[in-house]
CSV table of N, CA and C in Angstrom, one decimal:
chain,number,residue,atom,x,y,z
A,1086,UNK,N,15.6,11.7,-42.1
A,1086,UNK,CA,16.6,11.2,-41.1
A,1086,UNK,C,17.3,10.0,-41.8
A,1087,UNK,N,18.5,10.0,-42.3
A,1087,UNK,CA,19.1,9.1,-42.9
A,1087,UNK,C,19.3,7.8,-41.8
A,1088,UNK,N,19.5,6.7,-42.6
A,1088,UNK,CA,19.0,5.6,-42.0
A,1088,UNK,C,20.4,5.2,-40.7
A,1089,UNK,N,20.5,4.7,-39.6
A,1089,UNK,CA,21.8,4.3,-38.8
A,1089,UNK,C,22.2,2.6,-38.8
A,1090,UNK,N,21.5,2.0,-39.1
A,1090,UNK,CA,21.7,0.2,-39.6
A,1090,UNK,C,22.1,-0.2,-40.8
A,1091,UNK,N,22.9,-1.1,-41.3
A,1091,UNK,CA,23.3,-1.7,-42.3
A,1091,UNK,C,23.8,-2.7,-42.4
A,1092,UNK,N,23.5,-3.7,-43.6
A,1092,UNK,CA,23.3,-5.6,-43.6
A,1092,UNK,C,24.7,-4.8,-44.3
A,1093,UNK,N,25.2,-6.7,-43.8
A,1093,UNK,CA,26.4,-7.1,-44.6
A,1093,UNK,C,27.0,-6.6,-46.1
A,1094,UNK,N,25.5,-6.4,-46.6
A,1094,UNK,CA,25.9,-6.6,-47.9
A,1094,UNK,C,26.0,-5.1,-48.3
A,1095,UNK,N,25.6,-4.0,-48.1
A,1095,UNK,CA,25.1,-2.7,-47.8
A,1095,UNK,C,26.7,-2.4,-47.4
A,1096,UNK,N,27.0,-2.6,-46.6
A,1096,UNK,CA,28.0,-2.4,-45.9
A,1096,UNK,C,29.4,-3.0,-47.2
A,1097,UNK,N,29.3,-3.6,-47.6
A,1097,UNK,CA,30.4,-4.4,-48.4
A,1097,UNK,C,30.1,-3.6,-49.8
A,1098,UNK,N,28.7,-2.7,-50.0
A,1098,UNK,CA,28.8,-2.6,-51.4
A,1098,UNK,C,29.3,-0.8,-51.3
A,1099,UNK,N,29.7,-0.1,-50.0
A,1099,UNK,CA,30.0,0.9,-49.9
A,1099,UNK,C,31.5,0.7,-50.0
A,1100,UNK,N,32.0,-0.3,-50.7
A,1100,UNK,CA,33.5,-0.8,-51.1
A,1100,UNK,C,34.7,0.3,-50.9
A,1101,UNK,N,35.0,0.1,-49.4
A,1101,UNK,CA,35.9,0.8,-48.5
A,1101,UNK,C,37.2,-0.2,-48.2
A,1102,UNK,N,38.4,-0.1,-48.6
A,1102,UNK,CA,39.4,-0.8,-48.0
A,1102,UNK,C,39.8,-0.9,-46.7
A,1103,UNK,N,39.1,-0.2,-45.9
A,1103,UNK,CA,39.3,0.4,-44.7
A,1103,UNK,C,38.4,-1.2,-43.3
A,1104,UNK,N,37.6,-1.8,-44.3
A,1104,UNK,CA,37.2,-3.4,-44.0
A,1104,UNK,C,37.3,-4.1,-44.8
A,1105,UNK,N,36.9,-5.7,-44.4
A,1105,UNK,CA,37.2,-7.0,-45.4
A,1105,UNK,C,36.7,-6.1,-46.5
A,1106,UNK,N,37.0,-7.1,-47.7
A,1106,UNK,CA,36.2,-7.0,-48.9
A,1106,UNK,C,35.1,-8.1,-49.2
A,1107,UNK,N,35.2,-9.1,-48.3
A,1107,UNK,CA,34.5,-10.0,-49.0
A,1107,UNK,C,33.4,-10.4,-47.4
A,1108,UNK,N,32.1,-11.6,-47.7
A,1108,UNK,CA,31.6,-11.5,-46.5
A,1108,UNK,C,31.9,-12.3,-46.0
A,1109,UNK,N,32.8,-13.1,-45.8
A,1109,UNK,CA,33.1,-14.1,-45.3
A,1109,UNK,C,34.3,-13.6,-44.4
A,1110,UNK,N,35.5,-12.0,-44.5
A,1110,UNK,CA,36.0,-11.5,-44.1
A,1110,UNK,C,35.7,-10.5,-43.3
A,1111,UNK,N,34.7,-10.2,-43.7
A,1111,UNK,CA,33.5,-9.2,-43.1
A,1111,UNK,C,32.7,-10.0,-41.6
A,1112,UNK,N,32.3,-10.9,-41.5
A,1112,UNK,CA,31.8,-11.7,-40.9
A,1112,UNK,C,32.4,-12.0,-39.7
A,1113,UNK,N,33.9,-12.4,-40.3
A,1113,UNK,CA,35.0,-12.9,-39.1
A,1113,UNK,C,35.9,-11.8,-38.0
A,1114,UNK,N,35.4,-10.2,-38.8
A,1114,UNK,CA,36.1,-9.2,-38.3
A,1114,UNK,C,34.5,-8.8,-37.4
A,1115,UNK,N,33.2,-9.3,-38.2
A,1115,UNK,CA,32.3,-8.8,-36.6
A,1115,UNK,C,32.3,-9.5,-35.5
A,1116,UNK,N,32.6,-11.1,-36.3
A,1116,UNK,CA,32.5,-12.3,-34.6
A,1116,UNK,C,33.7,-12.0,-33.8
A,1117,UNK,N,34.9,-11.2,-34.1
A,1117,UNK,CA,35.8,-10.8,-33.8
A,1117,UNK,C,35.6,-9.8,-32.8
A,1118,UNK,N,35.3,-8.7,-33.4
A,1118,UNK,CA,34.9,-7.8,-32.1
A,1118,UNK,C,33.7,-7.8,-31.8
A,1119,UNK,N,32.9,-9.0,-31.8
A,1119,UNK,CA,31.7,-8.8,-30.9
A,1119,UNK,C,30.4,-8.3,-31.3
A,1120,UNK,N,30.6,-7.6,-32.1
A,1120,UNK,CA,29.5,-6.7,-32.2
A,1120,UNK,C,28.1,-6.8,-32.4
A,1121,UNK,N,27.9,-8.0,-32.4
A,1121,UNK,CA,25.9,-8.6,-32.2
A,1121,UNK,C,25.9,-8.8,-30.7
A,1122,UNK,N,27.2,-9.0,-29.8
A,1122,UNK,CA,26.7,-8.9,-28.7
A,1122,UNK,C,26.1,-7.3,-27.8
A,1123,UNK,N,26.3,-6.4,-28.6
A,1123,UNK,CA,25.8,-4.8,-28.3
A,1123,UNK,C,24.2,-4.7,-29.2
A,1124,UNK,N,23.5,-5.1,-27.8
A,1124,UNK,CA,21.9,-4.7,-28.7
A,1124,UNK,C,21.8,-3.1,-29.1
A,1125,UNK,N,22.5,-2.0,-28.9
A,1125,UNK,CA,22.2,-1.2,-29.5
A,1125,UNK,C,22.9,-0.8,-30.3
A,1126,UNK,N,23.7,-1.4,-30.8
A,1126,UNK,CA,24.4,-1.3,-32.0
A,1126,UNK,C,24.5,-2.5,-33.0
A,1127,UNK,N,23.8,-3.4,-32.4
A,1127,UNK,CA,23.8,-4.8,-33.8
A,1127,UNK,C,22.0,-4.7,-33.4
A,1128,UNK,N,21.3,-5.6,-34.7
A,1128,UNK,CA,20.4,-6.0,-34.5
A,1128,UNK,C,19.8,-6.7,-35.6
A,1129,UNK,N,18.6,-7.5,-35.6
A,1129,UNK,CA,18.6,-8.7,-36.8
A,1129,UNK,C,17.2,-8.1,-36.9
A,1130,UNK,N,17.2,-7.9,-38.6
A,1130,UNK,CA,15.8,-7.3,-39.0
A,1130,UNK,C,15.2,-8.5,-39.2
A,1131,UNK,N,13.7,-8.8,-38.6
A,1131,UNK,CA,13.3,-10.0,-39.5
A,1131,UNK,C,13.0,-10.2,-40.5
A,1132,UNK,N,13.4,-11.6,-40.7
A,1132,UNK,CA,12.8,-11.9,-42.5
A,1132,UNK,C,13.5,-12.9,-43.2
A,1133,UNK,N,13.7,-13.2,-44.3
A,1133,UNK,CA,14.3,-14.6,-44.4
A,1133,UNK,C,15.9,-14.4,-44.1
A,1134,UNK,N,16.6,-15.8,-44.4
A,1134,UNK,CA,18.2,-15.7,-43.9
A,1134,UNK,C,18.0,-16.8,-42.9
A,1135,UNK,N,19.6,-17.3,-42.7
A,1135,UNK,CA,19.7,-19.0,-41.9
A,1135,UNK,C,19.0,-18.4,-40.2
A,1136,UNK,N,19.6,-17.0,-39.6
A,1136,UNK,CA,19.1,-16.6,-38.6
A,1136,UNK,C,17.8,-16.0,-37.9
A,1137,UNK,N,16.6,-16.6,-39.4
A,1137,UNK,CA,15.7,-15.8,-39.2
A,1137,UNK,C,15.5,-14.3,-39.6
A,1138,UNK,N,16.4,-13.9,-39.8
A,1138,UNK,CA,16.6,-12.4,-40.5
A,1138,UNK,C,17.7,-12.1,-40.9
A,1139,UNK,N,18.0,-10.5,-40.7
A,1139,UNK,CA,19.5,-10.2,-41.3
A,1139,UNK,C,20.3,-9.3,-40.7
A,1140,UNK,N,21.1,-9.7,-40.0
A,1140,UNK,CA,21.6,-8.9,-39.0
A,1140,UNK,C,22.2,-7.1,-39.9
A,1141,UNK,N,22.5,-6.3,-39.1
A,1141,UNK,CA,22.0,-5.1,-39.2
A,1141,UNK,C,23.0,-4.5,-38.3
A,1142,UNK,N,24.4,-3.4,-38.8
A,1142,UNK,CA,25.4,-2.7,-37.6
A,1142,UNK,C,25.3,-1.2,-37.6
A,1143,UNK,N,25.0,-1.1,-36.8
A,1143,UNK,CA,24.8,0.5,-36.1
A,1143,UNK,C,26.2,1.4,-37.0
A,1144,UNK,N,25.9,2.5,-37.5
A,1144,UNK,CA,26.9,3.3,-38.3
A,1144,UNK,C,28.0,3.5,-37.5
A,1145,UNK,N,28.0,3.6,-35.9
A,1145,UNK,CA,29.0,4.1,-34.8
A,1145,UNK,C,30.4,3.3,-35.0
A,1146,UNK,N,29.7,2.2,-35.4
A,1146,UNK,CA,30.4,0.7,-35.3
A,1146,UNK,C,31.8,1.1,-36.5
A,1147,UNK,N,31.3,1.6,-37.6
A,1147,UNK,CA,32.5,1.4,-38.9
A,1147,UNK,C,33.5,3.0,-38.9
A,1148,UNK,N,34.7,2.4,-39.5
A,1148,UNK,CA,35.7,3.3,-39.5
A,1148,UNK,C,35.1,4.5,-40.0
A,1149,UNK,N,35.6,5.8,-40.3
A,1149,UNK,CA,35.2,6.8,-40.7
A,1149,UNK,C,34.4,7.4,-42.5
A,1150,UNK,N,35.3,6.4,-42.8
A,1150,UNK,CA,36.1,6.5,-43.8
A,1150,UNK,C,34.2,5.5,-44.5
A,1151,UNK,N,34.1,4.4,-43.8
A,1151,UNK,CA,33.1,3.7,-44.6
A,1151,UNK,C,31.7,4.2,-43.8
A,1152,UNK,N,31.8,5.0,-42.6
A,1152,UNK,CA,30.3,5.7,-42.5
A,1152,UNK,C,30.0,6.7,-43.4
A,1153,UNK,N,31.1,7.2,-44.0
A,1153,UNK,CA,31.0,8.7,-44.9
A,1153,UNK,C,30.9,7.6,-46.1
A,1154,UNK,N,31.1,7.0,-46.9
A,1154,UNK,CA,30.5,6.0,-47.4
A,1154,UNK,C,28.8,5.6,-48.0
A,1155,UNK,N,28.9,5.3,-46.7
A,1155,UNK,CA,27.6,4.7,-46.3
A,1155,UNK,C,26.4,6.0,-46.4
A,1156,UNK,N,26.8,7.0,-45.5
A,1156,UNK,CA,25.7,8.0,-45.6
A,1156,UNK,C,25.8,9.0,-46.4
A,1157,UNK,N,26.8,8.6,-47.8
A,1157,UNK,CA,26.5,9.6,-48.9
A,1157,UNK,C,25.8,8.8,-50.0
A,1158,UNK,N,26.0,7.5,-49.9
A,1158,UNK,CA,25.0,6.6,-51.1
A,1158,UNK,C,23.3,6.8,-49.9
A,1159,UNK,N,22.6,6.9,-49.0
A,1159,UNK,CA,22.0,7.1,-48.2
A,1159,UNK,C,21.4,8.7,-48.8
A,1160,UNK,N,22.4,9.7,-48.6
A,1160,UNK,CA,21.8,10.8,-48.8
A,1160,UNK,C,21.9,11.3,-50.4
A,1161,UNK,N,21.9,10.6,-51.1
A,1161,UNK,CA,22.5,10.8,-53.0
A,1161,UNK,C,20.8,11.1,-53.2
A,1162,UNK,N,19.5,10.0,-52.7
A,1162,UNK,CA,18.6,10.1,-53.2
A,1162,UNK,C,17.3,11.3,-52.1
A,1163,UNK,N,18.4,11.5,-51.0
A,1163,UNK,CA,17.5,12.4,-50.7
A,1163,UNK,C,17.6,14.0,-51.0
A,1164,UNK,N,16.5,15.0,-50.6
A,1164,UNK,CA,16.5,16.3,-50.9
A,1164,UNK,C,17.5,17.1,-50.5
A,1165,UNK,N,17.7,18.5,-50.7
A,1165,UNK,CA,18.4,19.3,-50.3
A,1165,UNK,C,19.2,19.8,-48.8
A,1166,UNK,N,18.0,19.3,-48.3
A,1166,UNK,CA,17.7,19.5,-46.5
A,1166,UNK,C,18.3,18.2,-45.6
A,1167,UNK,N,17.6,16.9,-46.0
A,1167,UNK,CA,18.2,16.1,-45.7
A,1167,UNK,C,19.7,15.8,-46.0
A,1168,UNK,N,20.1,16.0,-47.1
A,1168,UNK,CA,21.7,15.6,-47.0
A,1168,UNK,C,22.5,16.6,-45.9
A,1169,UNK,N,22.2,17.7,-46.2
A,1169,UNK,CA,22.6,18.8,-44.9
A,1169,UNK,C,22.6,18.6,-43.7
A,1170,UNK,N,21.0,18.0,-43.4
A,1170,UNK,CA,21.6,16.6,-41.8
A,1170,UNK,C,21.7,15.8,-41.6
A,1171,UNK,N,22.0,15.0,-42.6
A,1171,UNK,CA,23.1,14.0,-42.7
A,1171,UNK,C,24.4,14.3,-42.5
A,1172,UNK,N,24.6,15.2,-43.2
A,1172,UNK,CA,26.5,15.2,-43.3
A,1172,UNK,C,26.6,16.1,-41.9
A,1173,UNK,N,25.6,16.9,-41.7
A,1173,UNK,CA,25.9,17.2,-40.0
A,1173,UNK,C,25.8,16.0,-38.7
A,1174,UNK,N,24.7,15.1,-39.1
A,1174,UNK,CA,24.9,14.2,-38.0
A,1174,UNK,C,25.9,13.4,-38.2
A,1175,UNK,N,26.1,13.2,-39.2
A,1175,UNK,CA,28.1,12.3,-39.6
A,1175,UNK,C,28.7,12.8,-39.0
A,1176,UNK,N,28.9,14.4,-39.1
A,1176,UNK,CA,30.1,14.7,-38.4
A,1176,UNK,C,30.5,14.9,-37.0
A,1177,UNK,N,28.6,15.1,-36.2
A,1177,UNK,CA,28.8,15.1,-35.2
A,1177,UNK,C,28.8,13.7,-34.5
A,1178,UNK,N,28.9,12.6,-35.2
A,1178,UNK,CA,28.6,11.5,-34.8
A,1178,UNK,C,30.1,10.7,-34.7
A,1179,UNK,N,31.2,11.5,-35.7
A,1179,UNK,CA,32.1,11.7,-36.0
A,1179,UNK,C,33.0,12.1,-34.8
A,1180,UNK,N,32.1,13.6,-34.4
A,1180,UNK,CA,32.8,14.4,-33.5
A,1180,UNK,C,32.6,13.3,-32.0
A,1181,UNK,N,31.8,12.7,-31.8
A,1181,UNK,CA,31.4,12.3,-30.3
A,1181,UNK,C,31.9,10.9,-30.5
A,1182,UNK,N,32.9,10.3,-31.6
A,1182,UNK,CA,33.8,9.0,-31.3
A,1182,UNK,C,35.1,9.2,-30.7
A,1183,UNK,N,35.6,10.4,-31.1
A,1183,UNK,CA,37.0,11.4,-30.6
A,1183,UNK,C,37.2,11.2,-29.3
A,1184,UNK,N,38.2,10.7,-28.9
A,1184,UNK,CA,38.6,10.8,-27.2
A,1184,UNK,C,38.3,12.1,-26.9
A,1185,UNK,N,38.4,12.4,-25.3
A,1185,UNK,CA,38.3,13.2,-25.0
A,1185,UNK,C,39.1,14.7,-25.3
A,1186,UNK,N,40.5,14.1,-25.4
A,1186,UNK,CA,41.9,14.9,-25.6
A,1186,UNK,C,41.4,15.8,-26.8
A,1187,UNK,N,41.0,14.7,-28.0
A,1187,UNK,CA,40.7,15.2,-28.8
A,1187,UNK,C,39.8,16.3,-29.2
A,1188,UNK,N,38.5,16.0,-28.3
A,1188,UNK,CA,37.2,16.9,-28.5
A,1188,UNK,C,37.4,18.2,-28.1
A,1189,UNK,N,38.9,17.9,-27.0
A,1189,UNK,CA,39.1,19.4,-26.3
A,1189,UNK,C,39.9,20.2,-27.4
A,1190,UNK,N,40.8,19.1,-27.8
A,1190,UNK,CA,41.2,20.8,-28.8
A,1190,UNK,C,40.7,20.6,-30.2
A,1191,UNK,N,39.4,20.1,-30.9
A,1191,UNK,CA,38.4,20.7,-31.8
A,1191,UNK,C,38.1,22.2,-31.2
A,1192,UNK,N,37.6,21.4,-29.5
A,1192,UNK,CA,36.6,22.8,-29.5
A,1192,UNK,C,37.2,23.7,-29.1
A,1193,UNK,N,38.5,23.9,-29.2
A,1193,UNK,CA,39.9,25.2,-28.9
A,1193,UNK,C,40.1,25.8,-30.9
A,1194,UNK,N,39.9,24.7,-31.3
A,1194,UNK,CA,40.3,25.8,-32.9
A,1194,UNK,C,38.9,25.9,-33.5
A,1195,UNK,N,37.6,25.3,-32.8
A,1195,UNK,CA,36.9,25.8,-32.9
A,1195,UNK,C,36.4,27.7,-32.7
A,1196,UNK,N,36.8,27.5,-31.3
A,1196,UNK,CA,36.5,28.8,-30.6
A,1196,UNK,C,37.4,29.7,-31.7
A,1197,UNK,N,38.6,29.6,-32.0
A,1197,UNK,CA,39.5,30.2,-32.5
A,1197,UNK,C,39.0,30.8,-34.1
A,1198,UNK,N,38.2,30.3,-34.5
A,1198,UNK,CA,37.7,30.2,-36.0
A,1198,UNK,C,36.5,30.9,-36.0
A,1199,UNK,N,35.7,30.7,-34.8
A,1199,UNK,CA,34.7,31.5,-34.1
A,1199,UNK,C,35.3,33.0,-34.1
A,1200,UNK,N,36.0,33.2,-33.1
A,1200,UNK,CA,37.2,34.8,-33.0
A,1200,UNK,C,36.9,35.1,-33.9
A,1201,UNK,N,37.8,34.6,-35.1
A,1201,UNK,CA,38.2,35.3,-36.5
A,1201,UNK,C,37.2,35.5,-36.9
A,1202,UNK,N,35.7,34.7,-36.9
A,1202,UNK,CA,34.9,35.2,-37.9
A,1202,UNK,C,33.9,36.0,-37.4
A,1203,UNK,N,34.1,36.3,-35.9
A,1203,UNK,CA,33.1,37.6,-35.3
A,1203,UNK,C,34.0,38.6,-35.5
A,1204,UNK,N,35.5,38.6,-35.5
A,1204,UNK,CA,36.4,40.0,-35.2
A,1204,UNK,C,36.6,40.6,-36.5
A,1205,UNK,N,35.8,39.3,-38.0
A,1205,UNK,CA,36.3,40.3,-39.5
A,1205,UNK,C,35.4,40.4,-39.9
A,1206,UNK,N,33.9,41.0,-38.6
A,1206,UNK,CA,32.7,42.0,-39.1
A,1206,UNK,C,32.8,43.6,-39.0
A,1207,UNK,N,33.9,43.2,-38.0
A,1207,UNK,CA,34.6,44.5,-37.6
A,1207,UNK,C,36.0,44.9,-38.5
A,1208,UNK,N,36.6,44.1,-38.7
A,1208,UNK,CA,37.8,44.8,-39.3
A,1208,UNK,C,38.2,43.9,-40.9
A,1209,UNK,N,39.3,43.7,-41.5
A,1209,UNK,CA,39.3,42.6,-42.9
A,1209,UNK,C,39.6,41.3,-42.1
A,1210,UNK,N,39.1,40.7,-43.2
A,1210,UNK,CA,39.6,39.4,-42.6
A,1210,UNK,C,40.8,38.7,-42.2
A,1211,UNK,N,41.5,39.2,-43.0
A,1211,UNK,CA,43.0,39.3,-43.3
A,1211,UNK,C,43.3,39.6,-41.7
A,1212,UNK,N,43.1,40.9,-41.4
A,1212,UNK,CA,43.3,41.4,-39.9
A,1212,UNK,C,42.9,40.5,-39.1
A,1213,UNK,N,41.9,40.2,-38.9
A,1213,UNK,CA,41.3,39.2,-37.8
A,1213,UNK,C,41.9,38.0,-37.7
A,1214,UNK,N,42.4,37.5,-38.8
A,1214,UNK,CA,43.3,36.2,-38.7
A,1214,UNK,C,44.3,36.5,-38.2
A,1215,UNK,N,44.5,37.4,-38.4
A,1215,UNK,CA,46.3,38.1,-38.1
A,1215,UNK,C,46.2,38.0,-36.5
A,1216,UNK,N,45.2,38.5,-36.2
A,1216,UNK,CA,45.4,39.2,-34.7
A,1216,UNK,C,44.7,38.1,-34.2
A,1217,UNK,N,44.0,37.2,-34.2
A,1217,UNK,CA,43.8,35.8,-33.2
A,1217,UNK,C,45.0,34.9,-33.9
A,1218,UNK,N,45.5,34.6,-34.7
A,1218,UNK,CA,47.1,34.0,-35.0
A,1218,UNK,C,47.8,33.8,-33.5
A,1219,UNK,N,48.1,35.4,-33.7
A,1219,UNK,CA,48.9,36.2,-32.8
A,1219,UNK,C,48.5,35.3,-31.8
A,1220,UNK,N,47.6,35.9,-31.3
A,1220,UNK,CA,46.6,35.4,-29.8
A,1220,UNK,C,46.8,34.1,-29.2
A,1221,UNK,N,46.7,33.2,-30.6
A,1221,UNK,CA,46.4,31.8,-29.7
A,1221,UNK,C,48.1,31.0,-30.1
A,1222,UNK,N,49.4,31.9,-31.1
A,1222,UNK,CA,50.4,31.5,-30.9
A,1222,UNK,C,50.3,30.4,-31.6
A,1223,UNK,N,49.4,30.4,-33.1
A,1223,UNK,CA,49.6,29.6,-34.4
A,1223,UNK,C,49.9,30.7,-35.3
A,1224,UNK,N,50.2,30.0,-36.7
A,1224,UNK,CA,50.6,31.0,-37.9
A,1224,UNK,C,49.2,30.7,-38.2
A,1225,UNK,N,49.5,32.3,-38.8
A,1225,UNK,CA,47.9,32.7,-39.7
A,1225,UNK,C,48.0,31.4,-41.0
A,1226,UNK,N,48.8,30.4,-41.8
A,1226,UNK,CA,48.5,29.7,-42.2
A,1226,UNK,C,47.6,28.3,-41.5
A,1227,UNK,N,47.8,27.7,-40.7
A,1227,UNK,CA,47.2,27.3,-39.7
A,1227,UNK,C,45.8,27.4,-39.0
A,1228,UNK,N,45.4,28.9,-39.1
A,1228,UNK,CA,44.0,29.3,-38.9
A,1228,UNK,C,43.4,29.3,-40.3
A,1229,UNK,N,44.0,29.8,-41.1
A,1229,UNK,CA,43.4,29.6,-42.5
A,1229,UNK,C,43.2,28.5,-42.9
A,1230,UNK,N,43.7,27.6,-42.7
A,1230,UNK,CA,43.3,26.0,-43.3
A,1230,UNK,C,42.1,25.9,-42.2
A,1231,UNK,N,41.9,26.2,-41.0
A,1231,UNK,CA,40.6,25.7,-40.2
A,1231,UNK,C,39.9,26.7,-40.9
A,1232,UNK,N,39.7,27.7,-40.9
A,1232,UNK,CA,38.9,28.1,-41.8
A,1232,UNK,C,38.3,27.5,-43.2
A,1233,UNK,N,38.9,27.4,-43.7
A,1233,UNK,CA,38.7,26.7,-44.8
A,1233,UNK,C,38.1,25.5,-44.9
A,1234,UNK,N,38.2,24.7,-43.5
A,1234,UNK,CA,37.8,23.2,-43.5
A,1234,UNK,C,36.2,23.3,-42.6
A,1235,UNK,N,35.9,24.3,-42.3
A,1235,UNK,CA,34.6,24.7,-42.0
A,1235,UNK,C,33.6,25.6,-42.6
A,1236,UNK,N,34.7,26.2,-43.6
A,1236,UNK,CA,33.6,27.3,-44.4
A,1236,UNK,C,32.3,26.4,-45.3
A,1237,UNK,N,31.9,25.2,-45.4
A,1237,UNK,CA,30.8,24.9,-45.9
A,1237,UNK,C,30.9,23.8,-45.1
A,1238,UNK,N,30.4,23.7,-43.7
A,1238,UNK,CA,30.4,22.0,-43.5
A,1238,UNK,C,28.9,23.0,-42.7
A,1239,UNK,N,28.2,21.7,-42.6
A,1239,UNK,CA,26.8,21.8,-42.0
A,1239,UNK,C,27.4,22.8,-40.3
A,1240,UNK,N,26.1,22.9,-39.6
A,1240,UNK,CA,26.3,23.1,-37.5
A,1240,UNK,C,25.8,21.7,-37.4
């Protein structure tokens, strides 16, 4: 189970432009939005540091861009299996930040990607894309790039 907390410095050494660079920037952008005041998403591990320990932010908390970051230096040292649920819990962790609007049409070109890949056991694939294209009123270019962007991602 890859880990969901990470100190300042952890977080700053996953060197993402997407936050400060430095901790002093880093710092002013958490007292900024708050985020030690969410006990389930801030928390102070004990141990040395001016606060008694060292504070610690829930993965939910950072842009996309620095949790994919964070949980591939995380999964570099683990086995085969674990990185697999890792990059699935990223994404679904990923998937359940998404407004609603959003979630609804994933799970519309989901379904649609589904179609194609139950209807080209039956016929080429080629066909199948062709004829849910049609269906849902995208170009078969369009379904092929979703295809493509799921043909190896974890469930």
């Amino acid at each position: 189970m890859p880990r969901e907390f990470f100190s300042v410095s952890e977080i700053l050494a996953a060197g993402s432009s997407a936050l400060p660079s430095d901790k002093g920037g880093l710092s002013r952008l958490i007292d900024e939005r708050g985020w030690r005041t969410n006990e389930d998403r801030a928390r102070l591990k004990p141990g040395a540091g001016r606060e008694g320990g060292t504070w610690e932010y829930h993965l939910s908390l950072f842009p996309s861009e620095v949790r994919a970051r964070l949980v591939a230096g995380e999964i570099a040292t683990d086995g085969p299996q674990d990185r697999v649920e890792a990059a699935s819990q990223l994404l679904w962790s990923r998937f359940e930040s998404l407004p609603d609007r959003l979630k609804d049409e994933a799970r519309a070109r989901l379904a649609r990607v589904e179609q194609a890949n139950t209807l080209s056991a039956a016929m080429s694939r080629q066909a199948a894309v062709a004829l849910v294209a049609t269906e849902a009123k995208i170009s078969t270019s369009t379904l092929w790039g979703w295809l493509r962007l799921v043909a190896e991602r974890p469930a």
